[in-house]
PDB file of C-alpha atoms in Angstrom:
ATOM      1  CA  MET A   1      45.586   5.843   0.835  1.00  0.00           C
ATOM      2  CA  THR A   2      42.032   4.546   1.134  1.00  0.00           C
ATOM      3  CA  ALA A   3      40.945   1.440   2.085  1.00  0.00           C
ATOM      4  CA  THR A   4      39.187  -0.329  -0.336  1.00  0.00           C
ATOM      5  CA  PRO A   5      35.649  -1.387   1.334  1.00  0.00           C
ATOM      6  CA  THR A   6      35.150  -5.465   2.390  1.00  0.00           C
ATOM      7  CA  LEU A   7      32.002  -6.436   0.991  1.00  0.00           C
ATOM      8  CA  LEU A   8      29.696  -8.558   3.027  1.00  0.00           C
ATOM      9  CA  ALA A   9      27.957 -11.288   1.023  1.00  0.00           C
ATOM     10  CA  ASP A  10      26.154 -12.576   4.468  1.00  0.00           C
ATOM     11  CA  PRO A  11      25.818  -9.518   6.702  1.00  0.00           C
ATOM     12  CA  GLU A  12      24.572 -10.090   9.748  1.00  0.00           C
ATOM     13  CA  MET A  13      21.523  -8.961  10.726  1.00  0.00           C
ATOM     14  CA  GLU A  14      19.845  -8.191  13.986  1.00  0.00           C
ATOM     15  CA  ALA A  15      17.461 -10.525  13.873  1.00  0.00           C
ATOM     16  CA  THR A  16      15.187 -13.680  11.994  1.00  0.00           C
ATOM     17  CA  HIS A  17      11.472 -13.227  12.054  1.00  0.00           C
ATOM     18  CA  PHE A  18       9.004 -15.240  10.071  1.00  0.00           C
ATOM     19  CA  GLY A  19      11.769 -16.210   7.665  1.00  0.00           C
ATOM     20  CA  LEU A  20      13.933 -12.983   6.912  1.00  0.00           C
ATOM     21  CA  PRO A  21      16.897 -11.584   8.381  1.00  0.00           C
ATOM     22  CA  VAL A  22      15.872  -7.781   9.672  1.00  0.00           C
ATOM     23  CA  SER A  23      17.576  -4.692  10.698  1.00  0.00           C
ATOM     24  CA  TYR A  24      18.084  -1.793  11.348  1.00  0.00           C
ATOM     25  CA  TYR A  25      19.417   0.579   9.431  1.00  0.00           C
ATOM     26  CA  GLY A  26      20.541   4.547   9.895  1.00  0.00           C
ATOM     27  CA  GLU A  27      18.143   7.616  11.714  1.00  0.00           C
ATOM     28  CA  ASP A  28      15.051   7.611  11.189  1.00  0.00           C
ATOM     29  CA  ASP A  29      13.923   3.956  11.877  1.00  0.00           C
ATOM     30  CA  ALA A  30      14.419   2.511   8.253  1.00  0.00           C
ATOM     31  CA  GLN A  31      14.365  -0.859   8.255  1.00  0.00           C
ATOM     32  CA  ILE A  32      16.041  -4.051   5.577  1.00  0.00           C
ATOM     33  CA  ALA A  33      15.603  -7.273   5.417  1.00  0.00           C
ATOM     34  CA  LEU A  34      17.831  -9.639   3.797  1.00  0.00           C
ATOM     35  CA  GLY A  35      16.299 -10.495  -0.270  1.00  0.00           C
ATOM     36  CA  HIS A  36      13.022  -9.329  -2.598  1.00  0.00           C
ATOM     37  CA  HIS A  37       9.571 -10.919  -0.854  1.00  0.00           C
ATOM     38  CA  THR A  38       6.340  -9.102  -0.725  1.00  0.00           C
ATOM     39  CA  LYS A  39       4.956  -6.192   1.373  1.00  0.00           C
ATOM     40  CA  ARG A  40       3.163  -7.698   3.461  1.00  0.00           C
ATOM     41  CA  ARG A  41       5.368 -10.112   4.742  1.00  0.00           C
ATOM     42  CA  ALA A  42       7.833  -7.770   5.043  1.00  0.00           C
ATOM     43  CA  LEU A  43       5.519  -5.945   7.477  1.00  0.00           C
ATOM     44  CA  ALA A  44       4.902  -8.588   9.093  1.00  0.00           C
ATOM     45  CA  ALA A  45       8.430  -9.383   9.838  1.00  0.00           C
ATOM     46  CA  PHE A  46       9.101  -5.518  10.053  1.00  0.00           C
ATOM     47  CA  ASN A  47       6.320  -5.053  12.715  1.00  0.00           C
ATOM     48  CA  ARG A  48       7.775  -8.095  14.542  1.00  0.00           C
ATOM     49  CA  HIS A  49      10.850  -7.158  14.984  1.00  0.00           C
ATOM     50  CA  ALA A  50       9.587  -3.529  16.162  1.00  0.00           C
ATOM     51  CA  ARG A  51       7.863  -5.537  19.031  1.00  0.00           C
ATOM     52  CA  THR A  52      10.463  -7.780  20.243  1.00  0.00           C
ATOM     53  CA  LEU A  53      13.645  -5.933  20.104  1.00  0.00           C
ATOM     54  CA  LEU A  54      11.856  -2.688  20.712  1.00  0.00           C
ATOM     55  CA  GLY A  55       8.708  -3.095  22.849  1.00  0.00           C
ATOM     56  CA  LEU A  56       6.255  -0.892  19.576  1.00  0.00           C
ATOM     57  CA  ALA A  57       3.021  -1.970  19.815  1.00  0.00           C
ATOM     58  CA  SER A  58       3.667  -1.685  14.819  1.00  0.00           C
ATOM     59  CA  VAL A  59       6.847   0.006  13.217  1.00  0.00           C
ATOM     60  CA  SER A  60       4.598   2.620  13.942  1.00  0.00           C
ATOM     61  CA  GLY A  61       4.231   2.743  17.603  1.00  0.00           C
ATOM     62  CA  ASP A  62       0.107   3.103  17.381  1.00  0.00           C
ATOM     63  CA  PRO A  63      -1.481   0.263  17.995  1.00  0.00           C
ATOM     64  CA  GLN A  64      -3.945   1.385  15.939  1.00  0.00           C
ATOM     65  CA  SER A  65      -2.431   1.781  12.661  1.00  0.00           C
ATOM     66  CA  ARG A  66      -3.084  -0.156   9.579  1.00  0.00           C
ATOM     67  CA  ALA A  67      -1.261  -2.080   7.525  1.00  0.00           C
ATOM     68  CA  VAL A  68      -2.324  -0.584   4.229  1.00  0.00           C
ATOM     69  CA  ASP A  69      -1.109   2.629   5.637  1.00  0.00           C
ATOM     70  CA  TRP A  70       2.271   1.276   5.913  1.00  0.00           C
ATOM     71  CA  LEU A  71       2.697  -0.789   2.743  1.00  0.00           C
ATOM     72  CA  ASP A  72       3.653   2.072   0.291  1.00  0.00           C
ATOM     73  CA  ALA A  73       6.444   3.062   2.743  1.00  0.00           C
ATOM     74  CA  ILE A  74       8.214  -0.742   2.019  1.00  0.00           C
ATOM     75  CA  CYS A  75      10.353  -1.327  -1.801  1.00  0.00           C
ATOM     76  CA  GLU A  76      12.452  -3.693  -3.159  1.00  0.00           C
ATOM     77  CA  ARG A  77      16.105  -2.262  -4.233  1.00  0.00           C
ATOM     78  CA  TRP A  78      19.291  -3.382  -4.124  1.00  0.00           C
ATOM     79  CA  ALA A  79      22.298  -2.757  -1.652  1.00  0.00           C
ATOM     80  CA  ILE A  80      26.269  -3.273  -1.088  1.00  0.00           C
ATOM     81  CA  PHE A  81      26.996  -4.013   2.541  1.00  0.00           C
ATOM     82  CA  THR A  82      30.422  -3.192   3.835  1.00  0.00           C
ATOM     83  CA  ALA A  83      32.104  -3.828   6.584  1.00  0.00           C
ATOM     84  CA  PRO A  84      33.837  -0.965   8.791  1.00  0.00           C
ATOM     85  CA  SER A  85      37.560  -0.303   7.547  1.00  0.00           C
ATOM     86  CA  ASP A  86      38.617   0.077  11.451  1.00  0.00           C
ATOM     87  CA  PRO A  87      36.136  -2.365  13.016  1.00  0.00           C
ATOM     88  CA  THR A  88      37.200  -1.440  16.146  1.00  0.00           C
ATOM     89  CA  GLU A  89      35.215   1.399  16.270  1.00  0.00           C
ATOM     90  CA  TYR A  90      32.304  -0.224  15.760  1.00  0.00           C
ATOM     91  CA  PRO A  91      30.611  -3.433  17.861  1.00  0.00           C
ATOM     92  CA  GLU A  92      30.760  -6.616  16.892  1.00  0.00           C
ATOM     93  CA  GLY A  93      28.044  -7.141  13.336  1.00  0.00           C
ATOM     94  CA  PHE A  94      28.621  -3.249  12.829  1.00  0.00           C
ATOM     95  CA  TRP A  95      27.886  -2.798   8.630  1.00  0.00           C
ATOM     96  CA  PHE A  96      27.169  -0.234   5.983  1.00  0.00           C
ATOM     97  CA  VAL A  97      25.169  -0.476   4.138  1.00  0.00           C
ATOM     98  CA  GLN A  98      24.480   1.673   0.830  1.00  0.00           C
ATOM     99  CA  PHE A  99      21.759   1.050  -2.051  1.00  0.00           C
ATOM    100  CA  THR A 100      22.068   0.456  -5.943  1.00  0.00           C
ATOM    101  CA  ASP A 101      20.977  -0.723  -9.215  1.00  0.00           C
ATOM    102  CA  GLY A 102      21.262  -4.756  -9.449  1.00  0.00           C
ATOM    103  CA  GLU A 103      24.257  -4.962 -11.920  1.00  0.00           C
ATOM    104  CA  GLN A 104      27.065  -3.450  -9.302  1.00  0.00           C
ATOM    105  CA  PRO A 105      28.991  -6.155  -7.927  1.00  0.00           C
ATOM    106  CA  GLY A 106      28.227  -7.208  -4.956  1.00  0.00           C
ATOM    107  CA  ALA A 107      25.082  -6.296  -4.700  1.00  0.00           C
ATOM    108  CA  LEU A 108      22.120  -8.289  -2.837  1.00  0.00           C
ATOM    109  CA  PRO A 109      18.215  -7.767  -3.071  1.00  0.00           C
ATOM    110  CA  VAL A 110      16.615  -6.336  -0.189  1.00  0.00           C
ATOM    111  CA  THR A 111      13.400  -4.532   0.936  1.00  0.00           C
ATOM    112  CA  VAL A 112      13.552  -1.877   2.888  1.00  0.00           C
ATOM    113  CA  LEU A 113      11.149  -0.253   4.894  1.00  0.00           C
ATOM    114  CA  ILE A 114      11.555   3.846   5.325  1.00  0.00           C
ATOM    115  CA  PRO A 115       8.726   5.110   7.857  1.00  0.00           C
TER     116      PRO A 115
END
């Protein structure tokens, strides 16, 4: 029998920048912020996160990249966060994210950057 995933109402993020809790997720350098935010505010938080966590010049790693080049990569979504069924296999604070619509029980508003 498969265990029912534990929904997380307040998933642990890696850091908070400009008041936005943010984290990397997945394998493509995508970032996620809890809540719906303007694209410029989210980009500022994502850039700060890339600089402080990874030492990059910006989300792209290119000091010459411009904000206007990244705004289309940011969108508002809804997400369900779940804890691993066996937490001993993952680091503390690890979570899984699944994007859904806002009608899904447990769905949280998020802003994402998908490079």
